[in-house]
PDB file of C-alpha atoms and ligand atoms in Angstrom:
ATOM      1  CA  UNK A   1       0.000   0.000   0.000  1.00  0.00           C
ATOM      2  CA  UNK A   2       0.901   3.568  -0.662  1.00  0.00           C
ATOM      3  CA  UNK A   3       0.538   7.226  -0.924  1.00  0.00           C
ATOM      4  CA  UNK A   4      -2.162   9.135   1.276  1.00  0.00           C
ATOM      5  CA  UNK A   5      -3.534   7.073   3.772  1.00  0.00           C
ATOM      6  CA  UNK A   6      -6.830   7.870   5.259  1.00  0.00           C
ATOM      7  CA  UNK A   7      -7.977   6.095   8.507  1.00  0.00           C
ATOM      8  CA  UNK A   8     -10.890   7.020  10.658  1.00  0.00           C
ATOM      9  CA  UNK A   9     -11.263   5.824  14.362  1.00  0.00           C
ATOM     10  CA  UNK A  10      -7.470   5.603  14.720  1.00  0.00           C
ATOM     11  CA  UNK A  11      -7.194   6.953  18.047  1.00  0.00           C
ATOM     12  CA  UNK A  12      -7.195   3.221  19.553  1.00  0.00           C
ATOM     13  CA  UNK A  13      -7.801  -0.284  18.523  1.00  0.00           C
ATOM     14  CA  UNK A  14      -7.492  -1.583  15.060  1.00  0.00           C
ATOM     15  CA  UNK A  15      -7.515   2.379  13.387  1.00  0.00           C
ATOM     16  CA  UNK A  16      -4.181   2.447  15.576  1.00  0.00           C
ATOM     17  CA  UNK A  17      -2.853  -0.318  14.642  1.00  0.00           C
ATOM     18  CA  UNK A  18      -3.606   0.181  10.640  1.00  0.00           C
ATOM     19  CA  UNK A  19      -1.207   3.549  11.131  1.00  0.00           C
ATOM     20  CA  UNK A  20       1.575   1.620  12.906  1.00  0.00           C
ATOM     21  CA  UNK A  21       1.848  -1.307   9.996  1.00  0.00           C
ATOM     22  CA  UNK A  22       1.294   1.293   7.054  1.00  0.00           C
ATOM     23  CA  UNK A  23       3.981   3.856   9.058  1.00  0.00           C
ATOM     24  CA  UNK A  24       6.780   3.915   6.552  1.00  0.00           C
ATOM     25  CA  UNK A  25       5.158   2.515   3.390  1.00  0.00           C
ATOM     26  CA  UNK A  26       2.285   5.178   3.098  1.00  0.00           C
ATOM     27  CA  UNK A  27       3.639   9.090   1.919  1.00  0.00           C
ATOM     28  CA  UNK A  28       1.020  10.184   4.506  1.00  0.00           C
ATOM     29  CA  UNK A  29      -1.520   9.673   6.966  1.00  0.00           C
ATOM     30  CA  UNK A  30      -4.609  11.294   7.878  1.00  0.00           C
ATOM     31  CA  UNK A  31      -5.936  10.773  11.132  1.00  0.00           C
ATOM     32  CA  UNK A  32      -9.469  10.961  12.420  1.00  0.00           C
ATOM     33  CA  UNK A  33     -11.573  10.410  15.085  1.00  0.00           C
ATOM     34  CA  UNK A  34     -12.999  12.837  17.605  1.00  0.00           C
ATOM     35  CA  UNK A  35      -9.917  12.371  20.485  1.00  0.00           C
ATOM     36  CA  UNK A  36      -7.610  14.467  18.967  1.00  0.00           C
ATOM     37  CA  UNK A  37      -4.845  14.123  22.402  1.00  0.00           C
ATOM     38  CA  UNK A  38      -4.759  10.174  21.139  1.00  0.00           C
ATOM     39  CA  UNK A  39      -4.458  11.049  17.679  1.00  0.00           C
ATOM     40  CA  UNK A  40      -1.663  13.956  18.223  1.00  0.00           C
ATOM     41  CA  UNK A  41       0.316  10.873  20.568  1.00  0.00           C
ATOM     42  CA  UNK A  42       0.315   8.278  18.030  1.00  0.00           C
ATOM     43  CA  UNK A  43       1.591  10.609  15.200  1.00  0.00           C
ATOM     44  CA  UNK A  44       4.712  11.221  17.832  1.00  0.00           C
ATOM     45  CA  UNK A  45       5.488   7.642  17.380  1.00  0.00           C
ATOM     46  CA  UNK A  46       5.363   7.070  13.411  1.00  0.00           C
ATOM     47  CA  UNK A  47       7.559   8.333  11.324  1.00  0.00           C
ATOM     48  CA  UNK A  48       5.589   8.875   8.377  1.00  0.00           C
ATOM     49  CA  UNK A  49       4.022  12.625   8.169  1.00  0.00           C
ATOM     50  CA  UNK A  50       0.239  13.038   9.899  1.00  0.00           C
ATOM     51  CA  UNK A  51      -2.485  14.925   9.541  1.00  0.00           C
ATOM     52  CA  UNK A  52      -4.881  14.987  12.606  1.00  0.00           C
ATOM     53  CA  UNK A  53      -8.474  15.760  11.912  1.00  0.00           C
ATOM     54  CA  UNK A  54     -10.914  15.641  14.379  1.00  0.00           C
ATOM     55  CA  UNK A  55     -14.401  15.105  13.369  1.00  0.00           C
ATOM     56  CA  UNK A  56     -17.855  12.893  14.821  1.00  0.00           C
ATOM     57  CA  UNK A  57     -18.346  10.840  11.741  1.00  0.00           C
ATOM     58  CA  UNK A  58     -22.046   9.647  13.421  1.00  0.00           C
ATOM     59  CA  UNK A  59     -23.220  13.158  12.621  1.00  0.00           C
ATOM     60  CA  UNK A  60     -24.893  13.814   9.367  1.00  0.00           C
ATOM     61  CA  UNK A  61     -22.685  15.888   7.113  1.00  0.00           C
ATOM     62  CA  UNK A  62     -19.451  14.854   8.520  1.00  0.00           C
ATOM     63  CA  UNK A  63     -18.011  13.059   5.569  1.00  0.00           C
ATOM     64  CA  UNK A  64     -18.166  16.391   3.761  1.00  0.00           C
ATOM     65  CA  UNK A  65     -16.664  17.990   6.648  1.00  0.00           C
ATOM     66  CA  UNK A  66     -13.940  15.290   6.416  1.00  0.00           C
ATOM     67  CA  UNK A  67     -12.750  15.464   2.936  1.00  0.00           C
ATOM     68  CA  UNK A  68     -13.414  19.477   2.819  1.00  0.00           C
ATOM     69  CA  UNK A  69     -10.691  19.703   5.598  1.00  0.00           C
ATOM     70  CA  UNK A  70      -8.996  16.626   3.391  1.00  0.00           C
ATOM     71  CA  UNK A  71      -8.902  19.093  -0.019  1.00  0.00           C
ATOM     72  CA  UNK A  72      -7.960  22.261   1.969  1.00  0.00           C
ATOM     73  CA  UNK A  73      -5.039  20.450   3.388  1.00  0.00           C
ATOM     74  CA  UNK A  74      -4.313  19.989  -0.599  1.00  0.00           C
ATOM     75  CA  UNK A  75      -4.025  16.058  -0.061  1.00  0.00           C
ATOM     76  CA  UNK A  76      -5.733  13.444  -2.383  1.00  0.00           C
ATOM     77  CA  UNK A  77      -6.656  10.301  -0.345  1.00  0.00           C
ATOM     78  CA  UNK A  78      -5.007   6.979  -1.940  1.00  0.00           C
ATOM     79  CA  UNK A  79      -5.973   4.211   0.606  1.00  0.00           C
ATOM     80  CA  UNK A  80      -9.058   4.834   2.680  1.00  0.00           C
ATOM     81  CA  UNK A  81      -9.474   2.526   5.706  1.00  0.00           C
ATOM     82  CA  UNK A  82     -13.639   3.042   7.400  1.00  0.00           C
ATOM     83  CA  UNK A  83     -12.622   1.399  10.914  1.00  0.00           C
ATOM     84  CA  UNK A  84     -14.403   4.122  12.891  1.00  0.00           C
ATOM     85  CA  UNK A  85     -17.443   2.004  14.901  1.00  0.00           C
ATOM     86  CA  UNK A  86     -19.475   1.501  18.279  1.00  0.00           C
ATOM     87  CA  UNK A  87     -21.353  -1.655  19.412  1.00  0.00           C
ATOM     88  CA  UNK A  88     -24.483   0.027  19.007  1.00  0.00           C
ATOM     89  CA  UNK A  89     -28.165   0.112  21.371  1.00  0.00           C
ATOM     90  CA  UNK A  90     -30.401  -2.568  21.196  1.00  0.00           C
ATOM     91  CA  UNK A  91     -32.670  -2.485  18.756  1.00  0.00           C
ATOM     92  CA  UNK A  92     -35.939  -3.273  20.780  1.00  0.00           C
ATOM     93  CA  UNK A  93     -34.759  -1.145  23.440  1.00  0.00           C
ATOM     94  CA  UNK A  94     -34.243   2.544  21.622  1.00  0.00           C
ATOM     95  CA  UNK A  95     -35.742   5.180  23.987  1.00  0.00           C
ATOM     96  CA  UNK A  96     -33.456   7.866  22.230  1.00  0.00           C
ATOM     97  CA  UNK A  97     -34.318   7.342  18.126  1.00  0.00           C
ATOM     98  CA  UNK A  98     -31.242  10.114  17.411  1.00  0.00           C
ATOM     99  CA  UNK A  99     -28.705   7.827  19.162  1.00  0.00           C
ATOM    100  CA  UNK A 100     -30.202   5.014  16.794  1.00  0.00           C
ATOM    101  CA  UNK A 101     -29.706   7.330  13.855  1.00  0.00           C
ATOM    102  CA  UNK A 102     -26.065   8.330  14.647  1.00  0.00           C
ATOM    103  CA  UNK A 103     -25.275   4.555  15.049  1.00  0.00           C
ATOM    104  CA  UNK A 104     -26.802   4.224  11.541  1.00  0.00           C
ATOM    105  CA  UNK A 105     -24.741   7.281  10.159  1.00  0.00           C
ATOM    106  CA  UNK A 106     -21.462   6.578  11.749  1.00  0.00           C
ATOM    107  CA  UNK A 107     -21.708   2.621  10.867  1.00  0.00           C
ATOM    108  CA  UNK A 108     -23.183   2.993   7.330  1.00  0.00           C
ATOM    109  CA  UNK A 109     -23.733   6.256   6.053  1.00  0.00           C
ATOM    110  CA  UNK A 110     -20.545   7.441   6.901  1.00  0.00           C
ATOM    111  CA  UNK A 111     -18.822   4.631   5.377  1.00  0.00           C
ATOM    112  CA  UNK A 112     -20.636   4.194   2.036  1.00  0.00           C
ATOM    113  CA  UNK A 113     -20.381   8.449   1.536  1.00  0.00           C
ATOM    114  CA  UNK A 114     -16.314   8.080   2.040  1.00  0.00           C
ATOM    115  CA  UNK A 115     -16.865   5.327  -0.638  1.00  0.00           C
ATOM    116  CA  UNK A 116     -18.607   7.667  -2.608  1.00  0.00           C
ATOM    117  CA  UNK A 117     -16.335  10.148  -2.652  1.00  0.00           C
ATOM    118  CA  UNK A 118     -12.912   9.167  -2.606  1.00  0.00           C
ATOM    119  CA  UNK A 119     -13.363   6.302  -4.667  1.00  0.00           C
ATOM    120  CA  UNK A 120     -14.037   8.068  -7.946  1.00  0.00           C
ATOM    121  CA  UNK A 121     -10.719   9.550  -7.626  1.00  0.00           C
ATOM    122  CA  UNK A 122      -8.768   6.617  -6.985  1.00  0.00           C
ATOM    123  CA  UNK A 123     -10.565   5.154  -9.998  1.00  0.00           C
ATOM    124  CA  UNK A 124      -9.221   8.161 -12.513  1.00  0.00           C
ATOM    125  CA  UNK A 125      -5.821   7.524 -10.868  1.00  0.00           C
ATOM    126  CA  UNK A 126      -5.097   4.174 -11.635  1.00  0.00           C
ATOM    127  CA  UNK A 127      -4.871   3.001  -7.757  1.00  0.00           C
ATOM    128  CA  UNK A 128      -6.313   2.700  -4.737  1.00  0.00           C
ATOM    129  CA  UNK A 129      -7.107   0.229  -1.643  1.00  0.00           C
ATOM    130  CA  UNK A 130     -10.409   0.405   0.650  1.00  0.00           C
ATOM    131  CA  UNK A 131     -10.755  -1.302   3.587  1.00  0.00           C
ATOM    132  CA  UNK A 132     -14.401  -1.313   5.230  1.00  0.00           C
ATOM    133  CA  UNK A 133     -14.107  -2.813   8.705  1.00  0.00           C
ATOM    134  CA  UNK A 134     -16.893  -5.201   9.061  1.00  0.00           C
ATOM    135  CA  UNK A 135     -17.532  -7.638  11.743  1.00  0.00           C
ATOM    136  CA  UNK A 136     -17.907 -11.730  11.912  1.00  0.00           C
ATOM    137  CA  UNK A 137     -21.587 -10.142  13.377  1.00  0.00           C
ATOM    138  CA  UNK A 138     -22.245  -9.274   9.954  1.00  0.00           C
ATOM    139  CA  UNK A 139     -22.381 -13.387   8.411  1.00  0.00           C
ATOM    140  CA  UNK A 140     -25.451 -14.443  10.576  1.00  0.00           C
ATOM    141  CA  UNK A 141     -28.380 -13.616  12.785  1.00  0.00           C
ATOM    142  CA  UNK A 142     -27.740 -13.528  16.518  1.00  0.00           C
ATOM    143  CA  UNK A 143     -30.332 -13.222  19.169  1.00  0.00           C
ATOM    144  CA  UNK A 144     -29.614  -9.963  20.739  1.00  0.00           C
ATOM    145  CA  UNK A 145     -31.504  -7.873  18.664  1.00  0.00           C
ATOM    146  CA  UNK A 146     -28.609  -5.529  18.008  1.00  0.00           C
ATOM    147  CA  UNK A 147     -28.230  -3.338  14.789  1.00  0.00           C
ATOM    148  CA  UNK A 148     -24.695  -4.360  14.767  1.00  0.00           C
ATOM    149  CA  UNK A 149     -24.651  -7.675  12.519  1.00  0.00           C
ATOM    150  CA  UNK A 150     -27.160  -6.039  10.322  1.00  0.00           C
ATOM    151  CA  UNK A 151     -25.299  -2.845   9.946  1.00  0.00           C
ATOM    152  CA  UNK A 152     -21.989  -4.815   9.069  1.00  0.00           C
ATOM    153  CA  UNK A 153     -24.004  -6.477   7.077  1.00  0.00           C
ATOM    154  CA  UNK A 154     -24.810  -3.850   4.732  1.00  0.00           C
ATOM    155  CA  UNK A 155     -20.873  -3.134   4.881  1.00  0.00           C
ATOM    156  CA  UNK A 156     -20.075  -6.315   3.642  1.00  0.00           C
ATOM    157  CA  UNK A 157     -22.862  -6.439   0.988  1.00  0.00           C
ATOM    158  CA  UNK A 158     -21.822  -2.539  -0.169  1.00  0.00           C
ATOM    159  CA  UNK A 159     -18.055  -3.846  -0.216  1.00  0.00           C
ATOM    160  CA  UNK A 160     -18.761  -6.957  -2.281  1.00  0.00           C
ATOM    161  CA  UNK A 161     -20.064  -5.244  -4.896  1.00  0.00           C
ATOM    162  CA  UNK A 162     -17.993  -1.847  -4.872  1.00  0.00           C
ATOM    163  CA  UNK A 163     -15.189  -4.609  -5.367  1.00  0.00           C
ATOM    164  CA  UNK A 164     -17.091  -5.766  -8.595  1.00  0.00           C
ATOM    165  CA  UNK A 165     -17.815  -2.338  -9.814  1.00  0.00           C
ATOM    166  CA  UNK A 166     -14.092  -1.473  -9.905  1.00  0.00           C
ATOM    167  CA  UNK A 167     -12.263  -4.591 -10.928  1.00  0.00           C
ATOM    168  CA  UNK A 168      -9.703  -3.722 -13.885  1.00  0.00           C
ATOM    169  CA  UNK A 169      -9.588   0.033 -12.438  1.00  0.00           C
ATOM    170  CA  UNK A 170      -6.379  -0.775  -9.916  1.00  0.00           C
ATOM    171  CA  UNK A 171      -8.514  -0.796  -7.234  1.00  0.00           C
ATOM    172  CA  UNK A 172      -9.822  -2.815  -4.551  1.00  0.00           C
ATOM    173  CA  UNK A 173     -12.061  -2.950  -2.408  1.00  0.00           C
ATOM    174  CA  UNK A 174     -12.354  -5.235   0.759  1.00  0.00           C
ATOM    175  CA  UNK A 175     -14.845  -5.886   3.609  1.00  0.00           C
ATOM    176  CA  UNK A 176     -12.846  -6.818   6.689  1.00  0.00           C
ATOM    177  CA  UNK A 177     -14.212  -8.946   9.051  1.00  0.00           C
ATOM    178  CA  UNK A 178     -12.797 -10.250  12.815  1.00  0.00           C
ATOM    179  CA  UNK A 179     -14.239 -11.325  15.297  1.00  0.00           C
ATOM    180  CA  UNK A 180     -13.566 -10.903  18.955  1.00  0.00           C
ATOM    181  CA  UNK A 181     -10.759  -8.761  19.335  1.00  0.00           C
ATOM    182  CA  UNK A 182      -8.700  -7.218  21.821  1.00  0.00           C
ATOM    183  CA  UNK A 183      -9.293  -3.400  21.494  1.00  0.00           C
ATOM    184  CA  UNK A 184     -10.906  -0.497  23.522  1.00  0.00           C
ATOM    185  CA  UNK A 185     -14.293  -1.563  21.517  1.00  0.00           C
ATOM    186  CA  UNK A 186     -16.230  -4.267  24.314  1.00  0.00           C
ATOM    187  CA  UNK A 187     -14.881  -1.329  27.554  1.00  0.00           C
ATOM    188  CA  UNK A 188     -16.853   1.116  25.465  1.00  0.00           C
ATOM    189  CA  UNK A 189     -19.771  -0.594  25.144  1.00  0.00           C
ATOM    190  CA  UNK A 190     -19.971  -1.733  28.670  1.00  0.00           C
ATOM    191  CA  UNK A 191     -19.669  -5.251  27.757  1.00  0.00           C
ATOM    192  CA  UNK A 192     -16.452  -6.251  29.768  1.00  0.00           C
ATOM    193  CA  UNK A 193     -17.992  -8.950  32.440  1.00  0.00           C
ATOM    194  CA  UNK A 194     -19.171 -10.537  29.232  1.00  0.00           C
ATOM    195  CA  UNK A 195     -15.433 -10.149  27.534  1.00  0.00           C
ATOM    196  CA  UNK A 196     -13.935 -11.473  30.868  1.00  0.00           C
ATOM    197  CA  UNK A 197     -15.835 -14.750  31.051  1.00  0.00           C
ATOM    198  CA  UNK A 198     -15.068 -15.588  27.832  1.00  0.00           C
ATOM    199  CA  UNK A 199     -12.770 -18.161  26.888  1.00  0.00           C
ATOM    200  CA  UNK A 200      -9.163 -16.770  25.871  1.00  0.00           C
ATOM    201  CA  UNK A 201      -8.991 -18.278  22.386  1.00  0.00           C
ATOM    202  CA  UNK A 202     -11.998 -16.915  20.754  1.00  0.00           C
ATOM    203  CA  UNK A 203      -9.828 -13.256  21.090  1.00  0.00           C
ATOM    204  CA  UNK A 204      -7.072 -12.396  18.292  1.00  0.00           C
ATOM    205  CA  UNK A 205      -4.689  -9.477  18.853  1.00  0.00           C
ATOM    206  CA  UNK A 206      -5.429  -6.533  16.744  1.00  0.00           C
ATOM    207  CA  UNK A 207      -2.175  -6.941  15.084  1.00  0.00           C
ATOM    208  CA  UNK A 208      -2.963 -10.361  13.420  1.00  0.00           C
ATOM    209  CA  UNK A 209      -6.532  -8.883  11.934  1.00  0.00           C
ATOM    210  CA  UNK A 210      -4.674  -5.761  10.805  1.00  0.00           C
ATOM    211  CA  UNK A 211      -2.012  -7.891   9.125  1.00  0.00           C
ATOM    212  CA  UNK A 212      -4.722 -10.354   7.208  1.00  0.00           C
ATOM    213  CA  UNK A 213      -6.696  -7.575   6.058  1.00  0.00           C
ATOM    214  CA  UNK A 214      -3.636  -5.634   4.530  1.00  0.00           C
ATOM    215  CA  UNK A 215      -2.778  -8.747   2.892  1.00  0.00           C
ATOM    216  CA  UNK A 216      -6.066  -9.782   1.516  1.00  0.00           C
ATOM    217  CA  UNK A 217      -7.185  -6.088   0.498  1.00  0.00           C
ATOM    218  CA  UNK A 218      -3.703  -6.285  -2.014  1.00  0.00           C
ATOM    219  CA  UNK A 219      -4.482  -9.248  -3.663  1.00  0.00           C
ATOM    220  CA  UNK A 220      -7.863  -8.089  -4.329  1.00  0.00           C
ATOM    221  CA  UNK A 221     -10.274  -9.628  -2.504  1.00  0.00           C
ATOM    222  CA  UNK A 222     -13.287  -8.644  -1.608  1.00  0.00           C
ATOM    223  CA  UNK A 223     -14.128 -10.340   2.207  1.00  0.00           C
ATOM    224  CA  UNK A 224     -11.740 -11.794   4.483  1.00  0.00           C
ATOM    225  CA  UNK A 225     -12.532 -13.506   7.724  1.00  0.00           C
ATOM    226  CA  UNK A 226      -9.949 -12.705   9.880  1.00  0.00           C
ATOM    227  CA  UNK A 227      -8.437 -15.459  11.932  1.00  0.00           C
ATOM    228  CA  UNK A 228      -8.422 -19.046  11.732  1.00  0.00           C
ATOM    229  CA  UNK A 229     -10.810 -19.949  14.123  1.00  0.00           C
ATOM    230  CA  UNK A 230     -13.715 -17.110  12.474  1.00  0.00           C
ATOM    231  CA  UNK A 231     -12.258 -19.007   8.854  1.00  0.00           C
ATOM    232  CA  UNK A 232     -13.303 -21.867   9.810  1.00  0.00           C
ATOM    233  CA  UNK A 233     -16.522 -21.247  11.579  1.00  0.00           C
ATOM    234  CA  UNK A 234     -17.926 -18.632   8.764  1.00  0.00           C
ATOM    235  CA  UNK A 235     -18.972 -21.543   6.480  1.00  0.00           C
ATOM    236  CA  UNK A 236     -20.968 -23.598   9.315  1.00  0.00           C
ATOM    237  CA  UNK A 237     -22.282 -19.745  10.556  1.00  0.00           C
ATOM    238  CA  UNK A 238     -23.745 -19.155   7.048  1.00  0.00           C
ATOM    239  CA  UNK A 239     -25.237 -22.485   6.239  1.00  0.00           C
ATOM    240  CA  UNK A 240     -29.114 -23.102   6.028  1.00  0.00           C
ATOM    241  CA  UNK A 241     -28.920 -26.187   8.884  1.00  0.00           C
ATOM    242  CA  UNK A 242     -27.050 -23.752  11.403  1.00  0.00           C
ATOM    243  CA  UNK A 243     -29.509 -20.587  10.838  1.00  0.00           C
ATOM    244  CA  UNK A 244     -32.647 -23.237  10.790  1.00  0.00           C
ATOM    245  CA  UNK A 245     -31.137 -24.224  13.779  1.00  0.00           C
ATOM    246  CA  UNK A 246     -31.091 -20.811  15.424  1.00  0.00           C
ATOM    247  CA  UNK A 247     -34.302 -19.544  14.582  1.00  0.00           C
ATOM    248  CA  UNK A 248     -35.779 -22.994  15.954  1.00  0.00           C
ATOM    249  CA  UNK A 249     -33.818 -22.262  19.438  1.00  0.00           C
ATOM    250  CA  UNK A 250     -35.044 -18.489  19.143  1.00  0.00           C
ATOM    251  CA  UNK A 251     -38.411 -19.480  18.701  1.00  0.00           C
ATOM    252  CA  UNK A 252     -38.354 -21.707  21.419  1.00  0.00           C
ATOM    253  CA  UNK A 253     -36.973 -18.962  23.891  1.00  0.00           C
TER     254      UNK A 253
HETATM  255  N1  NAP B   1     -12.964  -5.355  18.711  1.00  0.00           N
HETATM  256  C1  NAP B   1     -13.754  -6.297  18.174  1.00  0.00           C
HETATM  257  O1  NAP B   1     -13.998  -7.368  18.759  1.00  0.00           O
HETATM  258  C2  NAP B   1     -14.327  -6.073  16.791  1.00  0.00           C
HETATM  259  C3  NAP B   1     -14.832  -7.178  16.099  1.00  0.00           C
HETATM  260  C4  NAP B   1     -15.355  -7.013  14.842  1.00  0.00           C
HETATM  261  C5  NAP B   1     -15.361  -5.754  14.266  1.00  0.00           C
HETATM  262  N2  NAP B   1     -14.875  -4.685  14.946  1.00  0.00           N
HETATM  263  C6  NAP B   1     -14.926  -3.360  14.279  1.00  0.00           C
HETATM  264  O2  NAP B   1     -13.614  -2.832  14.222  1.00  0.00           O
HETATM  265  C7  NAP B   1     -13.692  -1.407  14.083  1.00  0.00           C
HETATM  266  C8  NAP B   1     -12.700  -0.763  15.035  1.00  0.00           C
HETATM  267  O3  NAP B   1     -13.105  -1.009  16.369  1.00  0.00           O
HETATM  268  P1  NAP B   1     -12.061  -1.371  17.520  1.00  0.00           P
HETATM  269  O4  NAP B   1     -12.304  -2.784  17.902  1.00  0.00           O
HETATM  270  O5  NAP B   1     -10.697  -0.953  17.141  1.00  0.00           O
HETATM  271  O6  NAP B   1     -12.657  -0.473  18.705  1.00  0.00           O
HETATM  272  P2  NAP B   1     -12.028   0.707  19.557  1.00  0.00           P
HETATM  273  O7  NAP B   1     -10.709   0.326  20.114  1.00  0.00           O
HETATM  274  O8  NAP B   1     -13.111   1.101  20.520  1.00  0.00           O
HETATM  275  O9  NAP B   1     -11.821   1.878  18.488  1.00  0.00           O
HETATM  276  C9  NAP B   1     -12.919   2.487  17.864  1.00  0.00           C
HETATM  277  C10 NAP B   1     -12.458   3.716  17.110  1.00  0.00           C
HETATM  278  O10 NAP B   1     -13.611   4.319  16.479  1.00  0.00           O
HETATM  279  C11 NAP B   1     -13.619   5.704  16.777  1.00  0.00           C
HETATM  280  N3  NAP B   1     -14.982   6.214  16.833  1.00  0.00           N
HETATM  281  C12 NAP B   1     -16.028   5.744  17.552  1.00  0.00           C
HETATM  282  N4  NAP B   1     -17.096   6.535  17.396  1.00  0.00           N
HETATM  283  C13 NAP B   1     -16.705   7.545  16.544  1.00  0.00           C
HETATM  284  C14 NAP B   1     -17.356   8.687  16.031  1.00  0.00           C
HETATM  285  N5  NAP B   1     -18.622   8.988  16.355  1.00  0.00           N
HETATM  286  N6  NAP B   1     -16.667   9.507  15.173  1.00  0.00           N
HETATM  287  C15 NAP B   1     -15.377   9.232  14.866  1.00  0.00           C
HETATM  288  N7  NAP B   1     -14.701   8.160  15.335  1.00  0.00           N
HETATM  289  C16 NAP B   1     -15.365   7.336  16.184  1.00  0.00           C
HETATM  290  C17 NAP B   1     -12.935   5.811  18.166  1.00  0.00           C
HETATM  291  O11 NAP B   1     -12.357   7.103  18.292  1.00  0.00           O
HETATM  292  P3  NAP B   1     -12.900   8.286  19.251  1.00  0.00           P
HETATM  293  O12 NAP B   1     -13.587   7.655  20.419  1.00  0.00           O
HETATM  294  O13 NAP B   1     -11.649   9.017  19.613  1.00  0.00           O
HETATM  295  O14 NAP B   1     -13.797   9.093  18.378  1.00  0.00           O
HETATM  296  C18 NAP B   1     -11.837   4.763  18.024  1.00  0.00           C
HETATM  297  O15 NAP B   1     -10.711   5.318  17.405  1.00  0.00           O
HETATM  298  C19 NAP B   1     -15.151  -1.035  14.347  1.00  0.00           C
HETATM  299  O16 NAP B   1     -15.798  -0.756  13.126  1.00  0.00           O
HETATM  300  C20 NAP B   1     -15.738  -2.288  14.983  1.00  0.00           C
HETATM  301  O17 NAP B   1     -17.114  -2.406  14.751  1.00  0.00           O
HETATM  302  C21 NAP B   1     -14.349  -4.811  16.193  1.00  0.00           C
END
């Protein structure tokens, strides 16, 4: 990968960890998230040049805010990496609709607009690499009547066929998926009793999903499962006996 690297929600987690295995192959990074202080101390430990921009991608308009401040800076965005994401409310539980529409904005709207409009460009280049970060959630139903799955769903689906749409162009598009992995992500969302009794080797490090996607996004392809264990359990998630299965157990409950 290359040139101008774009990568929102890099102020922890997997955004981080994207800037510290690009640092020294792309010309330049630009950094976003809305904790600036985090994104100001990890551009004091790469070596490649940074451009902080803070910005709350769940609110409407913000992805023309972001590449506004991306053209004043006079920079032309080469690899674009939509990592930015929350666990999200329960579906059947909304009391506040606008916190259900920012989750929709930040985890969808957000990332199909930056498609929108950076892609284009990449495509009268000659090159480009796009990484949506999508979610094991996103292969099957679950029971906890989230909007998560079904919004990294819709990132998978939008990926899948942005990666059709540009084949030949020399660039690619691909829908990354992990699944449980160590980051800030389950302290946000106030799910750490649940992260603590899990078992230990359902969780990868951030550094081996980072390094799979990287890999898979160059040679084209348009979903990867990250980690062996998710690899091998995406098949058996996605077949008709398992989600019979499911909605047989649901209904029962
Ligand atoms: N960790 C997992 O188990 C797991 C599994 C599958 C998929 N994922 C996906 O991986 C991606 C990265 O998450 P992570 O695990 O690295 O979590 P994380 O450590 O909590 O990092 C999330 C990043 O998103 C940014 N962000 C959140 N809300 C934002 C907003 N409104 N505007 C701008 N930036 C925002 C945060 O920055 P600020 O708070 O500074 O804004 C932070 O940099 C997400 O899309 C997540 O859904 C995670």
């Amino acid at each position: 990968m290359k040139g101008t690297v774009l990568i929102t929600g890099a102020s922890a987690g997997l955004g981080a960890e994207f800037a510290r295995q690009l640092d020294g192959k792309a010309t330049h990074f630009i950094l976003v998230a809305r904790r600036v202080d985090k994104l100001k101390a990890l551009a004091e430990t790469l070596t490649t040049p940074v451009t902080v921009i803070e910005q709350d991608l769940s609110l409407p308009g913000s992805p023309e805010r972001l590449c506004q401040a991306i053209t004043a800076h006079r920079h032309s965005v080469d690899v674009l990496i939509n990592n930015a994401g929350i666990a999200g409310p329960n579906l059947l539980e909304v009391s506040d609709f606008s916190t259900q529409r920012m989750f929709e904005q930040l985890m969808m709207q957000t990332v199909a607009e930056l498609c929108s409009r950076l892609i284009p460009g990449m495509r009268e280049r000659g090159y480009g690499r796009v990484i949506n970060i999508a979610s094991v959630a996103g292969r099957f139903p679950s029971s906890d009547s989230g909007n998560y799955g079904p919004a990294k769903a819709y990132v998978i689906a939008m990926s899948e066929e942005l990666n059709v749409a540009t084949r030949g162009s020399g660039v690619h598009v691909t829908a990354l998926c992990p699944g449980f992995t160590h980051t800030e992500f389950h302290e946000v969302a106030g799910l750490m009793t649940e992260k603590n009794s899990s078992p230990n080797w359902i969780w990868y490090d951030a550094a081996t999903v980072v390094r799979e996607g990287l890999a898979g996004c160059e040679k084209g392809r348009p979903i990867i499962i990250s980690g062996r264990l998710y690899r091998w359990l995406d098949p058996l998630l996605r077949s008709t006996l398992f989600r019979g299965l499911i909605l047989r157990i649901a209904g029962r409950a």
